[in-house]
Short mmCIF file of C-alpha atoms and ligand atoms in Angstrom, two decimals:
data_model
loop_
_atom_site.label_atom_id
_atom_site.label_comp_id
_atom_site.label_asym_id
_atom_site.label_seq_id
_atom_site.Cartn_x
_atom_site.Cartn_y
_atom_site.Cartn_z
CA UNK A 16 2.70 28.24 -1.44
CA UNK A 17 1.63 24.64 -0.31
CA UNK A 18 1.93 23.84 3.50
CA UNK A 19 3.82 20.42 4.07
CA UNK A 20 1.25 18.17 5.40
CA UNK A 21 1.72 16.70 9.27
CA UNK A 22 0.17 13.34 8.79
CA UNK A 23 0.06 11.25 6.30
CA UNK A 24 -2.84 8.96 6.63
CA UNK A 25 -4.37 8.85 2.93
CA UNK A 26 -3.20 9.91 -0.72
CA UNK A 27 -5.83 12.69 0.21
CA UNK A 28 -3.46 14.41 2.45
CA UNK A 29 -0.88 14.89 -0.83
CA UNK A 30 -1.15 17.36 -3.54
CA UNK A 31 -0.04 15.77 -7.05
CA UNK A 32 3.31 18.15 -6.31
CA UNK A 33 4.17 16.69 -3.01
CA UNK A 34 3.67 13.45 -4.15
CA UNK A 35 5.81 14.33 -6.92
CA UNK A 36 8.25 15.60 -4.71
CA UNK A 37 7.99 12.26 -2.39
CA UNK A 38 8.78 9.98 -5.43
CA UNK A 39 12.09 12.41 -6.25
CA UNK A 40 13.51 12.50 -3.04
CA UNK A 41 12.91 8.86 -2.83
CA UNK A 42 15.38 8.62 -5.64
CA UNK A 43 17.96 11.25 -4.21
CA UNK A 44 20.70 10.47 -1.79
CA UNK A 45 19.41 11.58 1.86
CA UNK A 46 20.64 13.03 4.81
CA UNK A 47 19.98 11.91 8.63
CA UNK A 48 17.17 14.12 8.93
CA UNK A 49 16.01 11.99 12.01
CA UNK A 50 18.94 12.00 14.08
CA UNK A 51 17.96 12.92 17.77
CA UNK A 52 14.51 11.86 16.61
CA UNK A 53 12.39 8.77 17.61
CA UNK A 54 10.02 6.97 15.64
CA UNK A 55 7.42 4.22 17.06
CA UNK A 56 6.07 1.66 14.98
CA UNK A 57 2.50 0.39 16.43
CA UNK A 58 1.33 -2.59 14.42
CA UNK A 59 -1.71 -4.28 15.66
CA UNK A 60 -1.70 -6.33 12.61
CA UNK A 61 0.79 -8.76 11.27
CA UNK A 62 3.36 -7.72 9.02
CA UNK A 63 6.75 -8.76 7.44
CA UNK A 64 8.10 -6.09 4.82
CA UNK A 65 5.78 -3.60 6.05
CA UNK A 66 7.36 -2.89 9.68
CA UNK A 67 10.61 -3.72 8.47
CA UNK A 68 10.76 -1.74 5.50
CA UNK A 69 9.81 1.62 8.40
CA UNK A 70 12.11 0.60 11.06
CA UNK A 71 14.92 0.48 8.33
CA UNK A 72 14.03 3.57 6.91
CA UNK A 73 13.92 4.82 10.10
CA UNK A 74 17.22 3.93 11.16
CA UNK A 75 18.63 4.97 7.73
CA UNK A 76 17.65 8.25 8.96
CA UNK A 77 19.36 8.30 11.90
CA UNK A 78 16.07 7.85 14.51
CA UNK A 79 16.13 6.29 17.44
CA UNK A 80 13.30 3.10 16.82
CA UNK A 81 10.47 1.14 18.94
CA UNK A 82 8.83 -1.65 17.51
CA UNK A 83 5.98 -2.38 19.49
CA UNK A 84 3.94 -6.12 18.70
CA UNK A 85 -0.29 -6.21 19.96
CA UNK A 86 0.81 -9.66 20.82
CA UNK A 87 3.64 -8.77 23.50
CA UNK A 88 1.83 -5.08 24.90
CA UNK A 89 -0.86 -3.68 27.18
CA UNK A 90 -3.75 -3.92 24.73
CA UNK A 91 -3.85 -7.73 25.74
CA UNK A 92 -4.59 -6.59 29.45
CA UNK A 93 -7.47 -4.43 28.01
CA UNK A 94 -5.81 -1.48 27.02
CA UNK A 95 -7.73 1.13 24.66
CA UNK A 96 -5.79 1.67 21.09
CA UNK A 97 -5.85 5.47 21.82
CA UNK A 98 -4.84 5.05 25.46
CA UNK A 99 -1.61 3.04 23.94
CA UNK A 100 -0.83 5.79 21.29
CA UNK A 101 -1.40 8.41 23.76
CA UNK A 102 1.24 6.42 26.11
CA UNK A 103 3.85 6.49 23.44
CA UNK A 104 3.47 10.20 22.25
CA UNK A 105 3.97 11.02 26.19
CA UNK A 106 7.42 9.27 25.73
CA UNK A 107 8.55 12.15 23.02
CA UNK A 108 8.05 10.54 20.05
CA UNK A 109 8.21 12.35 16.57
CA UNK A 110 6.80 10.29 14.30
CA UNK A 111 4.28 6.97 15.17
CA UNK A 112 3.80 4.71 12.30
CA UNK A 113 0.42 2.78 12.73
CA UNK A 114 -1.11 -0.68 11.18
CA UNK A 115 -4.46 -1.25 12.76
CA UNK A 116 -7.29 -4.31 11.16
CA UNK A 117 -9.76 -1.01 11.91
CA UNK A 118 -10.45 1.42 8.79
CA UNK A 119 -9.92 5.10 11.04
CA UNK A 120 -7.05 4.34 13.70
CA UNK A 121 -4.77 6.14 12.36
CA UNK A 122 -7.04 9.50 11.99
CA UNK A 123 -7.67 8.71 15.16
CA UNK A 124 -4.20 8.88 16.29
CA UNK A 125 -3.66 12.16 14.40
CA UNK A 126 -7.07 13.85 16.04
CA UNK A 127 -5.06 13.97 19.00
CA UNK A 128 -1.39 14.06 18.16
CA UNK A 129 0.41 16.95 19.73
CA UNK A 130 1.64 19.30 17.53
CA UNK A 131 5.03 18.03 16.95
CA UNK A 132 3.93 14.32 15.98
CA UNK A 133 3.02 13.10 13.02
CA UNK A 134 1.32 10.29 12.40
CA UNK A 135 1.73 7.73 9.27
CA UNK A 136 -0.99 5.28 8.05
CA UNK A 137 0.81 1.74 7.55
CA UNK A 138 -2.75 0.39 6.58
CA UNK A 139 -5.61 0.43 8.15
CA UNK A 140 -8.52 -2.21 7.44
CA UNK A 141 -10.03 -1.99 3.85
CA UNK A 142 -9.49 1.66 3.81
CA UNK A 143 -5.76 2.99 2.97
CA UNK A 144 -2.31 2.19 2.61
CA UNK A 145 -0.39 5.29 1.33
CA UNK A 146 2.79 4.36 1.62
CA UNK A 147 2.69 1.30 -0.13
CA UNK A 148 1.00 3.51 -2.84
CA UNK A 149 3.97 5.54 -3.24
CA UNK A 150 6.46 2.72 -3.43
CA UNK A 151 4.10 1.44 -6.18
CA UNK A 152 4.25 4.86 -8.07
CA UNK A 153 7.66 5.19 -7.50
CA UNK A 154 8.54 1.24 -9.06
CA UNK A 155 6.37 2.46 -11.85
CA UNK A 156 8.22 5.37 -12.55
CA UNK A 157 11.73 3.27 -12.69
CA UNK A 158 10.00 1.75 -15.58
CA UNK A 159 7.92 3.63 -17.80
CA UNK A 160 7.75 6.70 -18.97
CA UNK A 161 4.66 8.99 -18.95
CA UNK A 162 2.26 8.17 -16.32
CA UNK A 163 -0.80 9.78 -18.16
CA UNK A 164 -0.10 7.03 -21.59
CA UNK A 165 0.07 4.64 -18.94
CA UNK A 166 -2.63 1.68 -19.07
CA UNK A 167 -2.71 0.25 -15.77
CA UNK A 168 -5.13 -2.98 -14.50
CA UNK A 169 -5.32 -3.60 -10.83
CA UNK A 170 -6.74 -7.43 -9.99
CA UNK A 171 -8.34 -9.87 -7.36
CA UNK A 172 -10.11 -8.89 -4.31
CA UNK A 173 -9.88 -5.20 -4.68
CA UNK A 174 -13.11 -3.76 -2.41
CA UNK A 175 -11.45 -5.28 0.29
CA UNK A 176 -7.72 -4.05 -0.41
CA UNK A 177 -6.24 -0.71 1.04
CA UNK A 178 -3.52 -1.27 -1.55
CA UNK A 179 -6.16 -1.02 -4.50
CA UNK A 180 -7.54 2.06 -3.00
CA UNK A 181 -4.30 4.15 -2.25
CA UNK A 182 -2.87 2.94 -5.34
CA UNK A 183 -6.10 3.99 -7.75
CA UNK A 184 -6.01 7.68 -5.64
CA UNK A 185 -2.48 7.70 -6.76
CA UNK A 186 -2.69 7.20 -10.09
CA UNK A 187 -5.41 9.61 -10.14
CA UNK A 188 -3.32 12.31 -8.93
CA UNK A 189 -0.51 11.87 -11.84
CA UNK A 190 -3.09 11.17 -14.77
CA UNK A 191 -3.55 7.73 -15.53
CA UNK A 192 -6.25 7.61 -17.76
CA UNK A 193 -6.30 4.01 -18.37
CA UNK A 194 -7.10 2.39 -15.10
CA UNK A 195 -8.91 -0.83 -14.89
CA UNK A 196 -9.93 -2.71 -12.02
CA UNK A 197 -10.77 -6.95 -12.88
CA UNK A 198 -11.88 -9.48 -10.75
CA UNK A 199 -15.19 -11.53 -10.04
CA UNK A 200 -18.40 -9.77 -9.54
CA UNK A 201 -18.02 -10.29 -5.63
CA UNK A 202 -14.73 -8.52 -5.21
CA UNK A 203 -16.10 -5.76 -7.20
CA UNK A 204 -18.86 -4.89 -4.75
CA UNK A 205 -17.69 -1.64 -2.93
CA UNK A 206 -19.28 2.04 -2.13
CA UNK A 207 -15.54 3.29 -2.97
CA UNK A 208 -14.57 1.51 -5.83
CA UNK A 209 -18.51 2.38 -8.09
CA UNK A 210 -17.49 5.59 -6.79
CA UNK A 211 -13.76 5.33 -8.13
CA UNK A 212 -13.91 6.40 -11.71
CA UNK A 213 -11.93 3.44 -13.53
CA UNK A 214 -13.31 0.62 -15.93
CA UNK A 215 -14.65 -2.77 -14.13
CA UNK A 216 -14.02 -5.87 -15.97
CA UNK A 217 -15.13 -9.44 -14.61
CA UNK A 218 -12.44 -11.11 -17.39
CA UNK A 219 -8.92 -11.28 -17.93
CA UNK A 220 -8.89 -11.67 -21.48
CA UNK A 221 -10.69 -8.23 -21.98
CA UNK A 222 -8.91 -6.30 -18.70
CA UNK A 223 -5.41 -7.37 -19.28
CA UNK A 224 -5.42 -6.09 -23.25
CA UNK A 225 -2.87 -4.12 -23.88
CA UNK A 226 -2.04 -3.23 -20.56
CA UNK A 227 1.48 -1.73 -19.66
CA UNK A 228 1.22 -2.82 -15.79
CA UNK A 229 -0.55 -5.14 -13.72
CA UNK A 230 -1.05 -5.80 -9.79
CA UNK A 231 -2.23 -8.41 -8.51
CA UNK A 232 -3.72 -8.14 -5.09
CA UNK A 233 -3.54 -10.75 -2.46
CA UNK A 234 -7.18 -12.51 -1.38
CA UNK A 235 -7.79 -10.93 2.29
CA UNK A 236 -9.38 -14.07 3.87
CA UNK A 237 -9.21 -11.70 7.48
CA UNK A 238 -11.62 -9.11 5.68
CA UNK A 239 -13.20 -11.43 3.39
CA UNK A 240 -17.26 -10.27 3.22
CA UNK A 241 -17.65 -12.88 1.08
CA UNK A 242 -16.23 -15.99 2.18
CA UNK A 243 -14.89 -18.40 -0.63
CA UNK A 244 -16.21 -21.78 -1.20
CA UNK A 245 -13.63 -24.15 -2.31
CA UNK A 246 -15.45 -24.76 -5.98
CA UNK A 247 -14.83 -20.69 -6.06
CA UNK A 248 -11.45 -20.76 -4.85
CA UNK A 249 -11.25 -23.22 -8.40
CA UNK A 250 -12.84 -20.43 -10.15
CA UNK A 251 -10.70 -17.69 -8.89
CA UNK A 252 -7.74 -19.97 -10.05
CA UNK A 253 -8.99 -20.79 -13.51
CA UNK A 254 -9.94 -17.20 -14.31
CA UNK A 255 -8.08 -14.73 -12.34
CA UNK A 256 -4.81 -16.28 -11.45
CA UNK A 257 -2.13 -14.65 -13.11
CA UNK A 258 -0.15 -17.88 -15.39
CA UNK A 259 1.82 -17.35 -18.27
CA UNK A 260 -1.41 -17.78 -20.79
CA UNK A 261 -3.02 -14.56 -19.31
CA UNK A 262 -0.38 -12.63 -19.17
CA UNK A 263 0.81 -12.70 -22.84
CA UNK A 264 -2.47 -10.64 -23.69
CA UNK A 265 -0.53 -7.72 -22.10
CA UNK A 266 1.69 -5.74 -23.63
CA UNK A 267 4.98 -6.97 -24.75
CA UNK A 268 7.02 -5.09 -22.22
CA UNK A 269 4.22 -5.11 -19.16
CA UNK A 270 5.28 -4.97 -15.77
CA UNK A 271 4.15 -7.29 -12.93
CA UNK A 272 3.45 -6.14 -9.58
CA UNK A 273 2.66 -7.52 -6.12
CA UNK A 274 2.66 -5.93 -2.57
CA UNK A 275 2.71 -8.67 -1.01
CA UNK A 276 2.51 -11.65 0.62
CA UNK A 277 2.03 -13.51 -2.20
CA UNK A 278 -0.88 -16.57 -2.33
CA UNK A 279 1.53 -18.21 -5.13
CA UNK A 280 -1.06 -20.56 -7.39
CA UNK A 281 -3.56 -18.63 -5.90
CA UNK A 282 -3.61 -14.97 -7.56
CA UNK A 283 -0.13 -15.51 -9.36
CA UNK A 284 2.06 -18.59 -10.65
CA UNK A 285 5.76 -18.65 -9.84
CA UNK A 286 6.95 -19.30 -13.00
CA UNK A 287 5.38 -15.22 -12.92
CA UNK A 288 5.64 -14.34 -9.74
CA UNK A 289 9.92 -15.45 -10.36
CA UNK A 290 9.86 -14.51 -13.91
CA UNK A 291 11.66 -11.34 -15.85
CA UNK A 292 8.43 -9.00 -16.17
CA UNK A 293 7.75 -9.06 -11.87
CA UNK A 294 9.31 -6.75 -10.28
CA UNK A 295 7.68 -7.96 -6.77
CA UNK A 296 11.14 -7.46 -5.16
CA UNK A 297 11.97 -4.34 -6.83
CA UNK A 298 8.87 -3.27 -5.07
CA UNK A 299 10.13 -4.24 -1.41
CA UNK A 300 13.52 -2.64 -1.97
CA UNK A 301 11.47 0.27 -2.71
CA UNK A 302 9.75 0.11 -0.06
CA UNK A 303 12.78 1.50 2.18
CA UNK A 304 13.45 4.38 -0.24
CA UNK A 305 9.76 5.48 -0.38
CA UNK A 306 9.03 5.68 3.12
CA UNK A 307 12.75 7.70 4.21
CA UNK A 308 11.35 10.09 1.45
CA UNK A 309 7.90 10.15 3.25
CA UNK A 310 9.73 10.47 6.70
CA UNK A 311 11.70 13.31 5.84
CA UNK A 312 9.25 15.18 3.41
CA UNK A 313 6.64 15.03 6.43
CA UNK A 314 9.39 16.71 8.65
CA UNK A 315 9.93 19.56 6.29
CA UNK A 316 13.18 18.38 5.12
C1 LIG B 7 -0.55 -5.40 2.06
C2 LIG B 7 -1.27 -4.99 3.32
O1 LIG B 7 -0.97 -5.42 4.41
O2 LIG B 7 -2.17 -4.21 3.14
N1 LIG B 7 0.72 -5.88 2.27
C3 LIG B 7 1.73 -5.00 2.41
O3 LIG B 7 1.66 -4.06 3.17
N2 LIG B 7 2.80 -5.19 1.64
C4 LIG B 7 -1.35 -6.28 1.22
C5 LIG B 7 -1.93 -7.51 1.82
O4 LIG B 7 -1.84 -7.79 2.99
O5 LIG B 7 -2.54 -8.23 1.02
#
Protein backbone atom coordinates (compact mmCIF):
# COMPACT_ATOMS: atom_id res chain seq x y z
CA UNK A 1 0.00 0.00 0.00
CA UNK A 2 1.09 3.63 -0.99
CA UNK A 3 1.71 6.14 1.94
CA UNK A 4 -0.18 9.54 1.30
CA UNK A 5 2.50 11.98 0.74
CA UNK A 6 2.93 15.11 3.45
CA UNK A 7 4.10 17.75 1.09
CA UNK A 8 3.45 18.43 -2.03
CA UNK A 9 6.20 20.41 -3.54
CA UNK A 10 6.73 18.68 -7.11
CA UNK A 11 4.75 16.12 -9.43
CA UNK A 12 7.69 13.93 -8.00
CA UNK A 13 6.08 13.61 -4.71
CA UNK A 14 2.78 11.83 -6.60
CA UNK A 15 2.52 8.37 -7.83
CA UNK A 16 0.46 8.20 -11.26
CA UNK A 17 -2.45 6.67 -8.68
CA UNK A 18 -2.53 9.55 -6.35
CA UNK A 19 -2.53 11.84 -8.96
CA UNK A 20 -5.25 9.92 -10.35
CA UNK A 21 -6.97 9.98 -7.28
CA UNK A 22 -6.34 14.00 -6.94
CA UNK A 23 -8.01 14.65 -10.38
CA UNK A 24 -11.26 12.33 -9.11
CA UNK A 25 -11.82 13.85 -5.98
CA UNK A 26 -11.41 17.12 -7.65
CA UNK A 27 -14.52 16.18 -9.53
CA UNK A 28 -16.49 14.69 -6.45
CA UNK A 29 -18.57 16.69 -4.07
CA UNK A 30 -16.34 17.33 -0.78
CA UNK A 31 -16.69 17.50 2.71
CA UNK A 32 -15.16 20.23 5.25
CA UNK A 33 -12.23 18.24 5.84
CA UNK A 34 -10.47 21.48 7.16
CA UNK A 35 -12.78 22.63 9.65
CA UNK A 36 -10.84 23.47 12.97
CA UNK A 37 -7.87 23.65 10.63
CA UNK A 38 -5.76 26.70 9.49
CA UNK A 39 -4.08 27.21 6.40
CA UNK A 40 -1.38 30.13 5.66
CA UNK A 41 -0.76 31.33 2.36
CA UNK A 42 2.98 32.90 2.10
CA UNK A 43 3.42 34.51 -1.29
CA UNK A 44 6.56 36.38 -1.79
CA UNK A 45 5.66 36.76 -5.33
CA UNK A 46 2.76 38.44 -6.97
CA UNK A 47 -0.22 36.65 -7.75
CA UNK A 48 -3.96 37.05 -8.73
CA UNK A 49 -5.76 33.56 -9.36
CA UNK A 50 -3.05 31.78 -7.75
CA UNK A 51 -3.62 32.95 -3.93
CA UNK A 52 -7.11 33.33 -4.53
CA UNK A 53 -7.89 30.22 -6.09
CA UNK A 54 -6.03 28.54 -2.29
CA UNK A 55 -7.65 30.83 0.06
CA UNK A 56 -11.06 29.85 -1.61
CA UNK A 57 -10.36 26.40 -1.59
CA UNK A 58 -9.37 26.78 1.67
CA UNK A 59 -12.35 28.28 2.99
CA UNK A 60 -14.51 25.85 0.91
CA UNK A 61 -13.05 23.46 3.24
CA UNK A 62 -13.96 24.91 6.18
CA UNK A 63 -10.16 26.30 7.36
CA UNK A 64 -9.57 29.05 9.13
CA UNK A 65 -7.18 31.38 6.41
CA UNK A 66 -4.04 33.92 6.58
CA UNK A 67 -2.99 35.61 3.65
CA UNK A 68 0.22 36.99 4.28
CA UNK A 69 1.76 39.79 1.35
CA UNK A 70 6.15 40.18 1.31
CA UNK A 71 5.09 43.70 0.71
CA UNK A 72 3.10 44.35 4.11
CA UNK A 73 5.42 41.62 6.57
CA UNK A 74 8.68 41.28 8.47
CA UNK A 75 10.85 40.15 5.56
CA UNK A 76 10.96 43.98 4.60
CA UNK A 77 12.68 44.65 8.10
CA UNK A 78 15.23 41.89 7.16
CA UNK A 79 13.56 38.93 8.12
CA UNK A 80 14.98 35.41 6.86
CA UNK A 81 12.24 33.39 4.57
CA UNK A 82 12.71 30.38 6.95
CA UNK A 83 12.63 32.51 10.09
CA UNK A 84 9.00 33.79 8.68
CA UNK A 85 7.75 30.18 7.91
CA UNK A 86 9.08 28.98 11.09
CA UNK A 87 7.00 32.00 12.81
CA UNK A 88 3.82 30.87 11.23
CA UNK A 89 4.11 27.02 11.86
CA UNK A 90 4.67 28.16 15.71
CA UNK A 91 1.12 29.72 15.37
CA UNK A 92 -0.48 25.99 14.70
CA UNK A 93 -0.85 25.99 11.30
CA UNK A 94 -1.76 22.78 9.23
CA UNK A 95 -1.10 23.44 6.00
CA UNK A 96 1.35 26.61 4.55
CA UNK A 97 0.95 27.24 0.94
CA UNK A 98 4.20 28.93 -0.44
CA UNK A 99 5.08 31.15 -3.76
CA UNK A 100 8.67 32.17 -3.52
CA UNK A 101 10.82 33.94 -7.01
CA UNK A 102 13.59 31.22 -5.46
CA UNK A 103 13.63 27.57 -7.15
CA UNK A 104 13.90 25.41 -3.38
CA UNK A 105 11.75 27.51 -0.76
CA UNK A 106 9.33 25.45 -0.49
CA UNK A 107 11.64 22.16 0.19
CA UNK A 108 12.99 24.29 2.36
CA UNK A 109 9.93 24.90 4.27
CA UNK A 110 9.14 21.16 4.32
CA UNK A 111 12.95 20.21 5.66
CA UNK A 112 11.77 21.61 8.72
CA UNK A 113 8.01 21.38 8.97
CA UNK A 114 6.85 19.69 12.11
CA UNK A 115 5.26 16.66 11.65
CA UNK A 116 1.75 17.73 11.41
CA UNK A 117 2.34 20.49 8.58
CA UNK A 118 2.40 20.12 5.27
CA UNK A 119 3.71 22.20 3.01
CA UNK A 120 2.37 23.02 -0.74
CA UNK A 121 4.54 24.44 -3.60
CA UNK A 122 2.46 27.45 -5.22
CA UNK A 123 5.56 27.95 -7.56
CA UNK A 124 8.73 28.46 -6.94
CA UNK A 125 11.19 30.27 -9.50
CA UNK A 126 11.76 28.30 -12.83
CA UNK A 127 11.45 25.10 -11.01
CA UNK A 128 7.72 23.78 -10.17
CA UNK A 129 4.25 24.54 -9.98
CA UNK A 130 2.26 21.34 -9.14
CA UNK A 131 -0.79 22.50 -8.53
CA UNK A 132 -1.32 24.38 -11.46
CA UNK A 133 -0.24 21.06 -13.16
CA UNK A 134 -3.09 19.27 -11.80
CA UNK A 135 -5.71 21.83 -12.65
CA UNK A 136 -4.21 21.52 -16.18
CA UNK A 137 -4.62 17.64 -16.14
CA UNK A 138 -7.74 17.83 -14.65
CA UNK A 139 -9.22 20.64 -17.60
CA UNK A 140 -7.77 18.12 -19.94
CA UNK A 141 -9.54 15.35 -18.71
CA UNK A 142 -13.09 17.37 -18.92
CA UNK A 143 -12.25 17.25 -22.52
CA UNK A 144 -10.69 14.42 -24.05
CA UNK A 145 -10.62 11.16 -23.65
CA UNK A 146 -7.50 8.95 -23.34
CA UNK A 147 -4.57 10.73 -22.09
CA UNK A 148 -1.98 8.26 -23.67
CA UNK A 149 -3.69 9.13 -27.68
CA UNK A 150 -3.33 12.48 -26.51
CA UNK A 151 -0.93 14.86 -28.68
CA UNK A 152 -0.12 17.66 -26.57
CA UNK A 153 2.34 20.94 -27.62
CA UNK A 154 3.42 23.18 -24.84
CA UNK A 155 4.76 26.86 -26.27
CA UNK A 156 6.82 30.14 -25.59
CA UNK A 157 9.36 30.58 -22.99
CA UNK A 158 9.27 27.16 -21.51
CA UNK A 159 13.05 26.74 -19.73
CA UNK A 160 12.03 29.45 -17.73
CA UNK A 161 8.33 28.28 -16.81
CA UNK A 162 7.47 26.11 -13.66
CA UNK A 163 4.16 25.58 -15.43
CA UNK A 164 5.98 23.80 -18.48
CA UNK A 165 7.88 21.70 -16.12
CA UNK A 166 5.06 20.42 -13.69
CA UNK A 167 2.83 20.14 -16.51
CA UNK A 168 5.41 17.88 -18.88
CA UNK A 169 6.08 15.61 -15.34
CA UNK A 170 2.40 15.30 -15.40
CA UNK A 171 1.73 14.18 -18.51
CA UNK A 172 4.49 11.84 -18.11
CA UNK A 173 2.94 10.16 -15.30
CA UNK A 174 -0.53 9.38 -17.26
CA UNK A 175 1.17 8.46 -20.72
CA UNK A 176 1.22 11.12 -23.09
CA UNK A 177 3.26 10.00 -25.71
CA UNK A 178 2.93 12.89 -27.92
CA UNK A 179 4.43 15.79 -26.11
CA UNK A 180 6.02 18.61 -27.89
CA UNK A 181 7.62 21.54 -26.59
CA UNK A 182 7.96 24.83 -29.51
CA UNK A 183 9.40 27.98 -29.16
CA UNK A 184 12.66 29.90 -30.35
CA UNK A 185 15.98 28.37 -29.92
CA UNK A 186 16.58 30.68 -26.74
CA UNK A 187 13.61 29.54 -24.73
CA UNK A 188 14.60 26.07 -25.47
CA UNK A 189 17.94 26.27 -23.69
CA UNK A 190 17.47 24.33 -20.33
CA UNK A 191 19.43 21.36 -18.33
CA UNK A 192 15.69 20.10 -17.52
CA UNK A 193 13.92 20.40 -20.53
CA UNK A 194 17.21 18.32 -23.03
CA UNK A 195 16.75 16.17 -20.18
CA UNK A 196 12.79 16.02 -20.50
CA UNK A 197 12.11 13.39 -23.07
CA UNK A 198 9.55 15.28 -25.49
CA UNK A 199 10.10 16.56 -29.20
CA UNK A 200 11.65 20.30 -29.59
CA UNK A 201 10.38 22.22 -32.44
CA UNK A 202 11.57 25.94 -33.23
CA UNK A 203 8.18 26.29 -35.69
CA UNK A 204 4.63 26.42 -35.35
CA UNK A 205 3.68 25.10 -38.53
CA UNK A 206 5.50 21.71 -37.81
CA UNK A 207 4.73 21.66 -33.67
CA UNK A 208 1.13 22.56 -33.78
CA UNK A 209 0.23 19.58 -36.56
CA UNK A 210 -2.28 17.71 -35.53
CA UNK A 211 -2.18 18.53 -32.09
CA UNK A 212 -5.26 17.86 -29.75
CA UNK A 213 -4.11 20.61 -27.04
CA UNK A 214 -2.02 23.51 -26.81
CA UNK A 215 -0.58 25.89 -23.91
CA UNK A 216 0.71 28.71 -24.34
CA UNK A 217 3.04 29.98 -21.69
CA UNK A 218 3.36 33.51 -20.63
CA UNK A 219 7.05 35.33 -21.45
CA UNK A 220 8.65 35.61 -17.75
CA UNK A 221 10.40 39.01 -18.28
CA UNK A 222 11.29 38.62 -14.08
CA UNK A 223 13.32 35.33 -14.99
CA UNK A 224 14.12 36.21 -18.41
CA UNK A 225 18.08 34.84 -19.04
CA UNK A 226 17.75 36.12 -22.17
CA UNK A 227 16.46 39.47 -22.33
CA UNK A 228 14.31 40.37 -25.50
CA UNK A 229 15.23 43.00 -27.90
CA UNK A 230 12.32 44.74 -29.30
CA UNK A 231 13.12 43.45 -33.15
CA UNK A 232 12.74 39.86 -31.16
CA UNK A 233 9.78 40.71 -29.32
CA UNK A 234 8.55 41.23 -33.43
CA UNK A 235 9.81 37.86 -34.01
CA UNK A 236 8.23 36.16 -31.12
CA UNK A 237 4.93 37.83 -32.43
CA UNK A 238 5.22 36.86 -36.06
CA UNK A 239 6.16 33.26 -35.30
CA UNK A 240 5.01 32.12 -32.01
CA UNK A 241 1.98 34.12 -31.16
CA UNK A 242 -0.93 32.08 -31.13
CA UNK A 243 -3.61 33.99 -34.08
CA UNK A 244 -6.20 32.31 -35.78
CA UNK A 245 -3.74 31.30 -38.92
CA UNK A 246 -1.62 29.05 -36.56
CA UNK A 247 -4.02 27.58 -34.88
CA UNK A 248 -6.10 26.01 -37.73
CA UNK A 249 -3.01 23.59 -38.31
CA UNK A 250 -4.31 21.88 -35.12
CA UNK A 251 -6.72 19.56 -34.93
CA UNK A 252 -10.25 20.34 -35.62
CA UNK A 253 -11.47 20.00 -32.10
CA UNK A 254 -7.99 21.26 -30.21
CA UNK A 255 -8.16 22.79 -27.00
CA UNK A 256 -6.49 26.08 -25.96
CA UNK A 257 -4.90 26.59 -22.76
CA UNK A 258 -3.35 29.37 -20.67
CA UNK A 259 -2.36 29.61 -16.92
CA UNK A 260 -2.18 32.76 -16.87
CA UNK A 261 -1.76 36.14 -16.93
CA UNK A 262 -2.12 36.43 -20.30
CA UNK A 263 0.47 38.88 -22.57
CA UNK A 264 -2.67 39.18 -25.10
CA UNK A 265 -0.88 40.03 -28.78
CA UNK A 266 2.03 38.86 -27.23
CA UNK A 267 1.88 34.85 -26.94
CA UNK A 268 -1.96 34.71 -27.85
CA UNK A 269 -4.59 36.97 -29.83
CA UNK A 270 -7.97 37.64 -28.24
CA UNK A 271 -9.95 36.83 -30.93
CA UNK A 272 -8.16 33.16 -29.35
CA UNK A 273 -7.56 33.88 -26.18
CA UNK A 274 -11.92 34.85 -26.14
CA UNK A 275 -12.69 32.36 -28.73
CA UNK A 276 -14.73 28.78 -28.45
CA UNK A 277 -11.55 26.36 -28.44
CA UNK A 278 -9.81 28.37 -24.98
CA UNK A 279 -10.77 27.18 -22.16
CA UNK A 280 -8.39 29.78 -20.17
CA UNK A 281 -11.29 30.31 -17.70
CA UNK A 282 -12.32 26.83 -17.45
CA UNK A 283 -8.82 26.50 -16.24
CA UNK A 284 -9.18 29.15 -13.26
CA UNK A 285 -12.49 27.70 -12.15
CA UNK A 286 -10.52 24.65 -11.93
CA UNK A 287 -8.19 25.92 -10.19
CA UNK A 288 -10.47 25.94 -6.88
CA UNK A 289 -11.55 22.32 -7.42
CA UNK A 290 -7.96 21.03 -7.95
CA UNK A 291 -6.35 22.45 -5.07
CA UNK A 292 -9.55 21.42 -2.27
CA UNK A 293 -8.75 17.93 -3.85
CA UNK A 294 -4.96 18.49 -3.16
CA UNK A 295 -5.83 19.93 0.37
CA UNK A 296 -7.78 17.16 1.46
CA UNK A 297 -5.91 14.21 -0.34
CA UNK A 298 -2.64 15.58 1.50
CA UNK A 299 -4.63 15.31 4.86
CA UNK A 300 -5.57 11.73 4.33
CA UNK A 301 -9.07 12.44 3.60
C1 LIG B 1 1.95 31.10 -13.55
C2 LIG B 1 2.99 31.28 -12.47
O1 LIG B 1 2.94 32.19 -11.67
O2 LIG B 1 3.86 30.44 -12.49
N1 LIG B 1 0.74 31.70 -13.28
C3 LIG B 1 -0.15 31.05 -12.50
O3 LIG B 1 0.17 30.58 -11.43
N2 LIG B 1 -1.39 30.93 -12.97
C4 LIG B 1 2.45 31.42 -14.88
C5 LIG B 1 3.09 32.75 -15.09
O4 LIG B 1 3.28 33.55 -14.20
O5 LIG B 1 3.43 32.97 -16.25
Amino acid sequence: MSVTPRHLLSIDDLSKQDLLTILDKAQQPQQSVLQHKTVINLFFEASTRTRISFELAAKRLGADVVNFLEIASSTQKGETVLDTFLTVQAMHTDVVVVRHRENGIPALFAKHAQPHVSVINAGDGTHEHPTQAILDMLTIRQHKKNFSDLSIAIVGDVANSRVAQSDIKALQKLEVRDIRVIGPEYFLKSDWLQQADVSLFQDMKSGLTGVDVVIMLRIQKERLSHHLSEKEQQEFIQHFCLDANKLAIANKDVIVMHPGPMNRGIEITSDIADGKHAVIFQQVANGVLARMAVMSFLQGK
